[in-house]
Amino acid sequence: MRKPKIIRMVFALGLGCFLMVIFYFNSSLKPAPETVSDRSSGQKSRRSPLQALYDGDQAESAVQAIHQGRRELLEEACHSYTRKRRVLIPEDLKHIIVDDQHGLLYCYVPKVACTNWKRVLMVLTGVTGSIRDPLAIPANEAHIPGNLRTLSEYSTSQINQRLRSYLKFVFVREPFERLVSAYRNKFTRSYNTAFHKRYGTKIVRRHRVNPQPEALEKGNDVSFEEFVYYLVDPATQREEPFNEHWERVHSLCHPCLIHYDVVGKYETLEQDSHYVLQLAGVEDQVSFPTLSKGSTRTTGDMAAQFFQNISPFYQKKLYNLYRMDFLLFNYSIPAYLQFR
C-alpha cells in the first residue's frame, strides 16, 4: 500500500521541480524594464525617464503632485468630451520629436517655447557637436527639417515600442495668448514676408472691404480682426489645414490618443522644463534657457487688448474653435471675453 503513495509523492516532487525550472527559464527570457544607455559618457545602462517618473520609490514632491493632477484632469476631459477613438496614423506623429539616446518623445507646439526645446534636444542628441549651450544655436537652425527625427519616420513596431517605453511630454499655453502671440509674430513683423504673401494676401482678399492694390500684393498689414474672421470662416479649413502656428494643440499632439506623461505649461515653463530634464537625468548636462527680463512675450493683459475690438459674436465663434484646448488643459474662459 505504501509504494503507490511513495510513487505519487516522488512524481509530485518531480513535477514541482520541473515547473520551477520552466518558470525560471520563462522569467529569464522576459525583457527587463527598459533602461537608457548613456552613449556619450560610456556609462552603463541607467533608469529611463519613464521609470524615474512612475517608480514608487521616488519621494513625493509638490511638482510631482501637480503633474499627476494635470494627467488626471486631461484623462477625465478626454473621457468627457471625446466620443470616438481612432487609430493613430503617421500624419498624427509629425510633431513628435524623438530622442532615442535618453528615451524622450516631445510633441512641439509652436508659440510654446518650442524653439528652445528643439535647441535643448539638439544638444542632447548630439546634433550640435560640442555646443552645450542651447542659446548658441541660431533659432532658424532649430527648425531645419532633418536636424531632429520625428516619430512619423519610424516603422509601426518602432513607433509602438517608443510610445510604450519613452517619456512623452508636451508643453501647452493659454489658447488665446498663444493665438495673439502667433498673430504678433507672423503678421506684425516686417521680416515675415513669406507669411504675409502666403496668408496675408489671402486674408486681405477675403475679409477686407475695398482693399488697396498694395495690400492685395503684399498682405503685410492684416489686422487682428481680419485674422479672426479668417480663422472662424468655415471655408478656411475646407480649403486646407490650419498652419501649425495657430492649429489647436489637440490637433497637433492628439492628447486623447497619446498618453502624455508630462503636460508642461508655458505659465510654469522653467519649473516644468527642469522637471523633464531631471526625469531624463540630464539636468547637469544642459539647462533650459530662461526668459529674458526684457522679453516682449504675449501676456493675458496684452491678449485682452487685442480682443477689445472683436465683437462678442466673433469672440464666441473663436472660443468654440479653440474650446477643446481650453477644456483639455484646464484653462478658464478669459475674463475679458464678453459673450457670456
PDB file of N, CA and C in Angstrom, residues 76-142:
ATOM      1  N   GLU A  76      -9.671  62.768 -17.641  1.00  0.00           N
ATOM      2  CA  GLU A  76     -11.099  62.980 -17.390  1.00  0.00           C
ATOM      3  C   GLU A  76     -11.737  63.793 -18.509  1.00  0.00           C
ATOM      4  N   ALA A  77     -11.038  64.846 -18.951  1.00  0.00           N
ATOM      5  CA  ALA A  77     -11.571  65.688 -20.027  1.00  0.00           C
ATOM      6  C   ALA A  77     -11.697  64.899 -21.326  1.00  0.00           C
ATOM      7  N   CYS A  78     -10.724  64.042 -21.606  1.00  0.00           N
ATOM      8  CA  CYS A  78     -10.797  63.208 -22.816  1.00  0.00           C
ATOM      9  C   CYS A  78     -12.016  62.291 -22.764  1.00  0.00           C
ATOM     10  N   HIS A  79     -12.267  61.683 -21.597  1.00  0.00           N
ATOM     11  CA  HIS A  79     -13.433  60.809 -21.453  1.00  0.00           C
ATOM     12  C   HIS A  79     -14.740  61.595 -21.593  1.00  0.00           C
ATOM     13  N   SER A  80     -14.740  62.824 -21.108  1.00  0.00           N
ATOM     14  CA  SER A  80     -15.969  63.619 -21.094  1.00  0.00           C
ATOM     15  C   SER A  80     -16.299  64.233 -22.446  1.00  0.00           C
ATOM     16  N   TYR A  81     -15.265  64.650 -23.202  1.00  0.00           N
ATOM     17  CA  TYR A  81     -15.520  65.470 -24.380  1.00  0.00           C
ATOM     18  C   TYR A  81     -15.182  64.812 -25.707  1.00  0.00           C
ATOM     19  N   THR A  82     -14.561  63.651 -25.701  1.00  0.00           N
ATOM     20  CA  THR A  82     -14.302  62.971 -26.967  1.00  0.00           C
ATOM     21  C   THR A  82     -15.148  61.711 -27.044  1.00  0.00           C
ATOM     22  N   ARG A  83     -15.842  61.558 -28.132  1.00  0.00           N
ATOM     23  CA  ARG A  83     -16.775  60.440 -28.293  1.00  0.00           C
ATOM     24  C   ARG A  83     -16.145  59.250 -29.009  1.00  0.00           C
ATOM     25  N   LYS A  84     -15.442  59.542 -30.089  1.00  0.00           N
ATOM     26  CA  LYS A  84     -14.912  58.453 -30.917  1.00  0.00           C
ATOM     27  C   LYS A  84     -13.395  58.391 -30.796  1.00  0.00           C
ATOM     28  N   ARG A  85     -12.888  57.190 -30.557  1.00  0.00           N
ATOM     29  CA  ARG A  85     -11.442  56.972 -30.585  1.00  0.00           C
ATOM     30  C   ARG A  85     -11.065  56.394 -31.946  1.00  0.00           C
ATOM     31  N   ARG A  86      -9.922  56.776 -32.435  1.00  0.00           N
ATOM     32  CA  ARG A  86      -9.463  56.246 -33.715  1.00  0.00           C
ATOM     33  C   ARG A  86      -8.012  55.810 -33.590  1.00  0.00           C
ATOM     34  N   VAL A  87      -7.530  55.165 -34.627  1.00  0.00           N
ATOM     35  CA  VAL A  87      -6.154  54.661 -34.631  1.00  0.00           C
ATOM     36  C   VAL A  87      -5.226  55.774 -35.111  1.00  0.00           C
ATOM     37  N   LEU A  88      -4.081  55.893 -34.455  1.00  0.00           N
ATOM     38  CA  LEU A  88      -3.083  56.878 -34.875  1.00  0.00           C
ATOM     39  C   LEU A  88      -2.522  56.524 -36.251  1.00  0.00           C
ATOM     40  N   ILE A  89      -2.268  57.540 -37.054  1.00  0.00           N
ATOM     41  CA  ILE A  89      -1.632  57.352 -38.356  1.00  0.00           C
ATOM     42  C   ILE A  89      -0.330  58.167 -38.354  1.00  0.00           C
ATOM     43  N   PRO A  90       0.620  57.862 -39.258  1.00  0.00           N
ATOM     44  CA  PRO A  90       1.897  58.593 -39.267  1.00  0.00           C
ATOM     45  C   PRO A  90       1.738  60.114 -39.316  1.00  0.00           C
ATOM     46  N   GLU A  91       0.713  60.594 -40.010  1.00  0.00           N
ATOM     47  CA  GLU A  91       0.467  62.040 -40.098  1.00  0.00           C
ATOM     48  C   GLU A  91       0.275  62.667 -38.713  1.00  0.00           C
ATOM     49  N   ASP A  92      -0.274  61.886 -37.783  1.00  0.00           N
ATOM     50  CA  ASP A  92      -0.514  62.379 -36.423  1.00  0.00           C
ATOM     51  C   ASP A  92       0.772  62.556 -35.630  1.00  0.00           C
ATOM     52  N   LEU A  93       1.870  61.978 -36.103  1.00  0.00           N
ATOM     53  CA  LEU A  93       3.096  61.897 -35.312  1.00  0.00           C
ATOM     54  C   LEU A  93       4.202  62.821 -35.810  1.00  0.00           C
ATOM     55  N   LYS A  94       3.873  63.704 -36.747  1.00  0.00           N
ATOM     56  CA  LYS A  94       4.894  64.568 -37.350  1.00  0.00           C
ATOM     57  C   LYS A  94       5.426  65.632 -36.400  1.00  0.00           C
ATOM     58  N   HIS A  95       4.676  65.907 -35.331  1.00  0.00           N
ATOM     59  CA  HIS A  95       5.125  66.921 -34.377  1.00  0.00           C
ATOM     60  C   HIS A  95       5.817  66.308 -33.170  1.00  0.00           C
ATOM     61  N   ILE A  96       5.987  64.991 -33.162  1.00  0.00           N
ATOM     62  CA  ILE A  96       6.608  64.345 -32.006  1.00  0.00           C
ATOM     63  C   ILE A  96       8.073  64.052 -32.305  1.00  0.00           C
ATOM     64  N   ILE A  97       8.951  64.762 -31.607  1.00  0.00           N
ATOM     65  CA  ILE A  97      10.400  64.619 -31.787  1.00  0.00           C
ATOM     66  C   ILE A  97      10.906  63.487 -30.900  1.00  0.00           C
ATOM     67  N   VAL A  98      11.826  62.692 -31.447  1.00  0.00           N
ATOM     68  CA  VAL A  98      12.345  61.510 -30.750  1.00  0.00           C
ATOM     69  C   VAL A  98      13.788  61.731 -30.317  1.00  0.00           C
ATOM     70  N   ASP A  99      14.057  61.454 -29.046  1.00  0.00           N
ATOM     71  CA  ASP A  99      15.428  61.381 -28.540  1.00  0.00           C
ATOM     72  C   ASP A  99      15.643  59.946 -28.069  1.00  0.00           C
ATOM     73  N   ASP A 100      16.212  59.114 -28.955  1.00  0.00           N
ATOM     74  CA  ASP A 100      16.429  57.703 -28.633  1.00  0.00           C
ATOM     75  C   ASP A 100      17.482  57.524 -27.543  1.00  0.00           C
ATOM     76  N   GLN A 101      18.416  58.443 -27.476  1.00  0.00           N
ATOM     77  CA  GLN A 101      19.510  58.294 -26.517  1.00  0.00           C
ATOM     78  C   GLN A 101      19.018  58.409 -25.079  1.00  0.00           C
ATOM     79  N   HIS A 102      18.021  59.259 -24.857  1.00  0.00           N
ATOM     80  CA  HIS A 102      17.546  59.497 -23.491  1.00  0.00           C
ATOM     81  C   HIS A 102      16.116  59.011 -23.256  1.00  0.00           C
ATOM     82  N   GLY A 103      15.494  58.410 -24.279  1.00  0.00           N
ATOM     83  CA  GLY A 103      14.157  57.853 -24.101  1.00  0.00           C
ATOM     84  C   GLY A 103      13.093  58.925 -23.945  1.00  0.00           C
ATOM     85  N   LEU A 104      13.103  59.923 -24.837  1.00  0.00           N
ATOM     86  CA  LEU A 104      12.163  61.044 -24.750  1.00  0.00           C
ATOM     87  C   LEU A 104      11.366  61.196 -26.040  1.00  0.00           C
ATOM     88  N   LEU A 105      10.094  61.527 -25.899  1.00  0.00           N
ATOM     89  CA  LEU A 105       9.235  61.917 -27.021  1.00  0.00           C
ATOM     90  C   LEU A 105       8.637  63.277 -26.670  1.00  0.00           C
ATOM     91  N   TYR A 106       8.885  64.271 -27.511  1.00  0.00           N
ATOM     92  CA  TYR A 106       8.416  65.640 -27.250  1.00  0.00           C
ATOM     93  C   TYR A 106       7.528  66.099 -28.380  1.00  0.00           C
ATOM     94  N   CYS A 107       6.271  66.426 -28.067  1.00  0.00           N
ATOM     95  CA  CYS A 107       5.384  66.990 -29.086  1.00  0.00           C
ATOM     96  C   CYS A 107       5.516  68.501 -29.047  1.00  0.00           C
ATOM     97  N   TYR A 108       6.062  69.063 -30.113  1.00  0.00           N
ATOM     98  CA  TYR A 108       6.303  70.508 -30.099  1.00  0.00           C
ATOM     99  C   TYR A 108       5.065  71.276 -30.586  1.00  0.00           C
ATOM    100  N   VAL A 109       4.794  72.360 -29.888  1.00  0.00           N
ATOM    101  CA  VAL A 109       3.666  73.240 -30.207  1.00  0.00           C
ATOM    102  C   VAL A 109       4.237  74.629 -30.471  1.00  0.00           C
ATOM    103  N   PRO A 110       4.128  75.142 -31.694  1.00  0.00           N
ATOM    104  CA  PRO A 110       4.635  76.486 -31.975  1.00  0.00           C
ATOM    105  C   PRO A 110       4.023  77.531 -31.050  1.00  0.00           C
ATOM    106  N   LYS A 111       4.827  78.498 -30.656  1.00  0.00           N
ATOM    107  CA  LYS A 111       4.473  79.580 -29.735  1.00  0.00           C
ATOM    108  C   LYS A 111       4.358  79.103 -28.291  1.00  0.00           C
ATOM    109  N   VAL A 112       4.939  77.937 -27.987  1.00  0.00           N
ATOM    110  CA  VAL A 112       5.009  77.469 -26.592  1.00  0.00           C
ATOM    111  C   VAL A 112       6.450  77.025 -26.317  1.00  0.00           C
ATOM    112  N   ALA A 113       7.377  77.944 -26.509  1.00  0.00           N
ATOM    113  CA  ALA A 113       8.802  77.696 -26.240  1.00  0.00           C
ATOM    114  C   ALA A 113       9.368  76.527 -27.027  1.00  0.00           C
ATOM    115  N   CYS A 114       8.808  76.240 -28.196  1.00  0.00           N
ATOM    116  CA  CYS A 114       9.279  75.065 -28.934  1.00  0.00           C
ATOM    117  C   CYS A 114      10.669  75.276 -29.536  1.00  0.00           C
ATOM    118  N   THR A 115      11.041  76.521 -29.842  1.00  0.00           N
ATOM    119  CA  THR A 115      12.387  76.772 -30.364  1.00  0.00           C
ATOM    120  C   THR A 115      13.438  76.366 -29.339  1.00  0.00           C
ATOM    121  N   ASN A 116      13.224  76.776 -28.087  1.00  0.00           N
ATOM    122  CA  ASN A 116      14.192  76.433 -27.047  1.00  0.00           C
ATOM    123  C   ASN A 116      14.203  74.945 -26.728  1.00  0.00           C
ATOM    124  N   TRP A 117      13.027  74.307 -26.791  1.00  0.00           N
ATOM    125  CA  TRP A 117      13.013  72.867 -26.547  1.00  0.00           C
ATOM    126  C   TRP A 117      13.729  72.114 -27.681  1.00  0.00           C
ATOM    127  N   LYS A 118      13.569  72.582 -28.902  1.00  0.00           N
ATOM    128  CA  LYS A 118      14.294  71.952 -30.017  1.00  0.00           C
ATOM    129  C   LYS A 118      15.796  72.146 -29.847  1.00  0.00           C
ATOM    130  N   ARG A 119      16.201  73.339 -29.408  1.00  0.00           N
ATOM    131  CA  ARG A 119      17.618  73.586 -29.151  1.00  0.00           C
ATOM    132  C   ARG A 119      18.158  72.617 -28.100  1.00  0.00           C
ATOM    133  N   VAL A 120      17.414  72.457 -27.007  1.00  0.00           N
ATOM    134  CA  VAL A 120      17.831  71.553 -25.937  1.00  0.00           C
ATOM    135  C   VAL A 120      17.986  70.132 -26.468  1.00  0.00           C
ATOM    136  N   LEU A 121      17.026  69.687 -27.281  1.00  0.00           N
ATOM    137  CA  LEU A 121      17.081  68.326 -27.816  1.00  0.00           C
ATOM    138  C   LEU A 121      18.203  68.163 -28.838  1.00  0.00           C
ATOM    139  N   MET A 122      18.533  69.231 -29.538  1.00  0.00           N
ATOM    140  CA  MET A 122      19.686  69.167 -30.452  1.00  0.00           C
ATOM    141  C   MET A 122      20.971  68.958 -29.661  1.00  0.00           C
ATOM    142  N   VAL A 123      21.077  69.606 -28.512  1.00  0.00           N
ATOM    143  CA  VAL A 123      22.256  69.399 -27.649  1.00  0.00           C
ATOM    144  C   VAL A 123      22.277  67.963 -27.133  1.00  0.00           C
ATOM    145  N   LEU A 124      21.127  67.488 -26.654  1.00  0.00           N
ATOM    146  CA  LEU A 124      21.063  66.149 -26.050  1.00  0.00           C
ATOM    147  C   LEU A 124      21.315  65.035 -27.065  1.00  0.00           C
ATOM    148  N   THR A 125      20.855  65.218 -28.280  1.00  0.00           N
ATOM    149  CA  THR A 125      21.026  64.168 -29.289  1.00  0.00           C
ATOM    150  C   THR A 125      22.359  64.260 -30.017  1.00  0.00           C
ATOM    151  N   GLY A 126      23.153  65.286 -29.699  1.00  0.00           N
ATOM    152  CA  GLY A 126      24.484  65.402 -30.294  1.00  0.00           C
ATOM    153  C   GLY A 126      24.519  66.047 -31.657  1.00  0.00           C
ATOM    154  N   VAL A 127      23.398  66.604 -32.111  1.00  0.00           N
ATOM    155  CA  VAL A 127      23.349  67.245 -33.433  1.00  0.00           C
ATOM    156  C   VAL A 127      24.309  68.430 -33.484  1.00  0.00           C
ATOM    157  N   THR A 128      24.498  69.091 -32.345  1.00  0.00           N
ATOM    158  CA  THR A 128      25.289  70.321 -32.312  1.00  0.00           C
ATOM    159  C   THR A 128      26.769  70.077 -32.078  1.00  0.00           C
ATOM    160  N   GLY A 129      27.180  68.839 -32.003  1.00  0.00           N
ATOM    161  CA  GLY A 129      28.588  68.548 -31.755  1.00  0.00           C
ATOM    162  C   GLY A 129      28.999  68.951 -30.350  1.00  0.00           C
ATOM    163  N   SER A 130      29.964  69.855 -30.251  1.00  0.00           N
ATOM    164  CA  SER A 130      30.494  70.235 -28.936  1.00  0.00           C
ATOM    165  C   SER A 130      29.690  71.360 -28.277  1.00  0.00           C
ATOM    166  N   ILE A 131      28.740  71.930 -28.983  1.00  0.00           N
ATOM    167  CA  ILE A 131      27.950  73.033 -28.401  1.00  0.00           C
ATOM    168  C   ILE A 131      27.057  72.493 -27.297  1.00  0.00           C
ATOM    169  N   ARG A 132      27.172  73.070 -26.096  1.00  0.00           N
ATOM    170  CA  ARG A 132      26.359  72.628 -24.964  1.00  0.00           C
ATOM    171  C   ARG A 132      25.362  73.695 -24.529  1.00  0.00           C
ATOM    172  N   ASP A 133      25.497  74.911 -25.025  1.00  0.00           N
ATOM    173  CA  ASP A 133      24.583  75.993 -24.661  1.00  0.00           C
ATOM    174  C   ASP A 133      23.496  76.100 -25.728  1.00  0.00           C
ATOM    175  N   PRO A 134      22.239  75.796 -25.385  1.00  0.00           N
ATOM    176  CA  PRO A 134      21.163  75.854 -26.384  1.00  0.00           C
ATOM    177  C   PRO A 134      21.054  77.208 -27.085  1.00  0.00           C
ATOM    178  N   LEU A 135      21.306  78.298 -26.342  1.00  0.00           N
ATOM    179  CA  LEU A 135      21.154  79.635 -26.936  1.00  0.00           C
ATOM    180  C   LEU A 135      22.253  79.954 -27.951  1.00  0.00           C
ATOM    181  N   ALA A 136      23.285  79.110 -28.006  1.00  0.00           N
ATOM    182  CA  ALA A 136      24.335  79.295 -29.021  1.00  0.00           C
ATOM    183  C   ALA A 136      23.870  78.783 -30.392  1.00  0.00           C
ATOM    184  N   ILE A 137      22.737  78.094 -30.417  1.00  0.00           N
ATOM    185  CA  ILE A 137      22.183  77.575 -31.674  1.00  0.00           C
ATOM    186  C   ILE A 137      21.232  78.619 -32.253  1.00  0.00           C
ATOM    187  N   PRO A 138      21.463  79.095 -33.466  1.00  0.00           N
ATOM    188  CA  PRO A 138      20.547  80.074 -34.079  1.00  0.00           C
ATOM    189  C   PRO A 138      19.122  79.518 -34.162  1.00  0.00           C
ATOM    190  N   ALA A 139      18.149  80.388 -33.936  1.00  0.00           N
ATOM    191  CA  ALA A 139      16.744  79.949 -33.895  1.00  0.00           C
ATOM    192  C   ALA A 139      16.329  79.261 -35.192  1.00  0.00           C
ATOM    193  N   ASN A 140      16.788  79.785 -36.336  1.00  0.00           N
ATOM    194  CA  ASN A 140      16.365  79.186 -37.606  1.00  0.00           C
ATOM    195  C   ASN A 140      16.893  77.765 -37.774  1.00  0.00           C
ATOM    196  N   GLU A 141      18.073  77.488 -37.174  1.00  0.00           N
ATOM    197  CA  GLU A 141      18.638  76.135 -37.265  1.00  0.00           C
ATOM    198  C   GLU A 141      17.807  75.113 -36.488  1.00  0.00           C
ATOM    199  N   ALA A 142      17.177  75.580 -35.421  1.00  0.00           N
ATOM    200  CA  ALA A 142      16.374  74.677 -34.601  1.00  0.00           C
ATOM    201  C   ALA A 142      15.178  74.129 -35.378  1.00  0.00           C
TER     202      ALA A 142
END
